[in-house]
Amino acid sequence: MIRGLQEEDIETVLTIWKEENVKAHHFIAASYWYSQIGMMKRALPQSEVYVYLDSKDNIVGFIGLAGEYIAGLFVTHKKQSGGIDKQLLDYVKTQKNQLTLEAYEKNQKAIDFYQREDFVTKEVNVDEETGEKEFVMFWKK
């Protein structure tokens, strides 16, 4: 089930965000992600966030948006490859006419996923904070 973020979800979402960023972006020091937790904790309540609940009502994934920008899409490692990421993305696609996001060049799994979901690369930038190349990707209905 997908529903909007509630205040009591924030700590769980932060844990998923931290753990899955470290795993997905192994090419960036874990300390970078840990240093961003405070900012994320402040940003989550002001963002458009949807969580995915499993059959036991545990949060196992989420998608966060700032307008039409996907700030993050994460699914717990144990539940990856189960289609939860696609369900979350499809959910927001029904509400938006277009979406953009940034994906690190070295995160080929994410790039492949978004390309399968009809996102196209608009440009390539370098993330100033990490020094890593990232693709700016775009989807339109």
XYZ file of C-alpha atoms in Angstrom:
141
model
C 0.000 0.000 0.000
C 1.189 3.517 -0.780
C 0.289 6.482 1.411
C 1.581 9.909 2.304
C 4.336 10.402 4.871
C 3.207 10.772 8.481
C 5.247 12.294 11.291
C 5.814 8.916 12.930
C 7.337 7.623 9.650
C 10.241 10.068 9.580
C 12.797 8.022 11.546
C 12.119 4.879 9.497
C 12.359 6.814 6.233
C 15.626 8.411 7.391
C 17.064 4.988 8.203
C 16.121 3.640 4.767
C 17.528 6.781 3.120
C 20.849 6.496 4.957
C 21.339 2.732 4.566
C 20.325 2.547 0.922
C 22.342 5.624 -0.089
C 25.457 4.058 1.420
C 24.804 0.777 -0.458
C 23.751 2.281 -3.798
C 26.458 4.935 -3.801
C 29.417 2.926 -2.514
C 31.672 5.230 -4.552
C 30.873 8.095 -2.135
C 32.167 7.989 1.444
C 29.507 6.855 3.932
C 30.436 9.853 6.082
C 28.973 12.127 3.399
C 25.531 10.518 3.752
C 25.725 10.579 7.558
C 26.518 14.302 7.395
C 23.299 14.886 5.438
C 20.909 13.292 7.949
C 20.092 16.540 9.774
C 19.239 18.292 6.526
C 17.052 15.367 5.468
C 15.239 15.333 8.807
C 14.341 19.003 8.319
C 13.426 18.584 4.637
C 11.175 15.519 4.867
C 8.180 17.181 6.573
C 8.170 19.929 3.928
C 8.468 17.539 0.985
C 5.909 15.470 -0.869
C 6.771 11.963 0.308
C 4.950 8.695 -0.264
C 5.799 5.504 1.596
C 5.237 1.896 0.589
C 3.913 -0.421 3.301
C 4.350 -4.180 3.120
C 1.698 -6.683 4.239
C 2.749 -6.172 7.881
C 2.449 -2.362 7.586
C 6.228 -1.898 7.670
C 7.671 0.890 5.547
C 9.926 -0.753 2.972
C 10.333 2.086 0.494
C 9.568 5.700 -0.273
C 9.679 8.362 -2.955
C 10.279 12.022 -2.186
C 9.412 14.936 -4.441
C 9.961 18.667 -4.564
C 7.366 19.707 -7.111
C 8.178 17.718 -10.252
C 11.696 16.816 -9.072
C 12.278 13.335 -7.643
C 14.613 13.970 -4.733
C 14.867 10.278 -3.910
C 13.404 6.830 -4.495
C 14.593 4.131 -2.125
C 13.536 0.577 -1.292
C 15.070 -1.504 1.492
C 17.717 -3.915 0.264
C 15.647 -6.969 1.265
C 12.675 -5.798 -0.823
C 14.550 -4.647 -3.932
C 13.750 -6.368 -7.225
C 10.165 -6.835 -6.103
C 8.684 -4.018 -8.165
C 8.146 -1.640 -5.250
C 10.282 1.046 -6.897
C 8.137 0.845 -10.041
C 4.921 1.014 -8.028
C 6.101 4.144 -6.215
C 7.208 5.755 -9.465
C 3.968 4.816 -11.247
C 2.023 6.322 -8.345
C 3.640 9.738 -8.757
C 3.451 9.525 -12.555
C -0.342 9.501 -12.218
C -0.146 12.830 -10.365
C 2.464 14.677 -12.427
C 2.750 15.626 -16.090
C 6.541 15.516 -16.022
C 9.329 14.528 -13.676
C 13.053 15.179 -13.420
C 15.759 13.604 -11.297
C 19.503 13.260 -10.998
C 21.253 9.888 -10.958
C 24.950 9.329 -10.443
C 26.724 7.993 -13.518
C 28.232 5.191 -11.412
C 24.786 4.050 -10.235
C 24.053 2.059 -13.380
C 21.239 0.122 -11.700
C 19.298 3.363 -11.155
C 20.014 4.663 -14.650
C 18.826 1.392 -16.201
C 15.662 1.472 -14.084
C 14.757 5.030 -15.052
C 15.480 4.386 -18.727
C 13.110 1.392 -18.603
C 10.549 3.778 -17.132
C 10.868 6.140 -20.126
C 13.194 8.719 -18.594
C 15.722 10.265 -20.964
C 19.005 11.935 -20.107
C 18.840 15.694 -20.689
C 22.330 16.633 -19.548
C 25.340 15.533 -17.558
C 26.573 17.565 -14.583
C 29.089 17.171 -11.806
C 27.695 17.158 -8.265
C 29.615 19.946 -6.542
C 29.452 18.278 -3.123
C 30.681 14.827 -4.173
C 32.590 15.545 -7.376
C 30.680 12.712 -9.069
C 29.134 12.899 -12.538
C 25.360 12.743 -12.545
C 22.765 12.451 -15.266
C 19.804 14.818 -15.259
C 16.917 12.646 -16.417
C 13.461 13.693 -17.606
C 10.072 12.048 -18.111
C 6.942 13.532 -19.663
C 3.442 12.068 -20.078
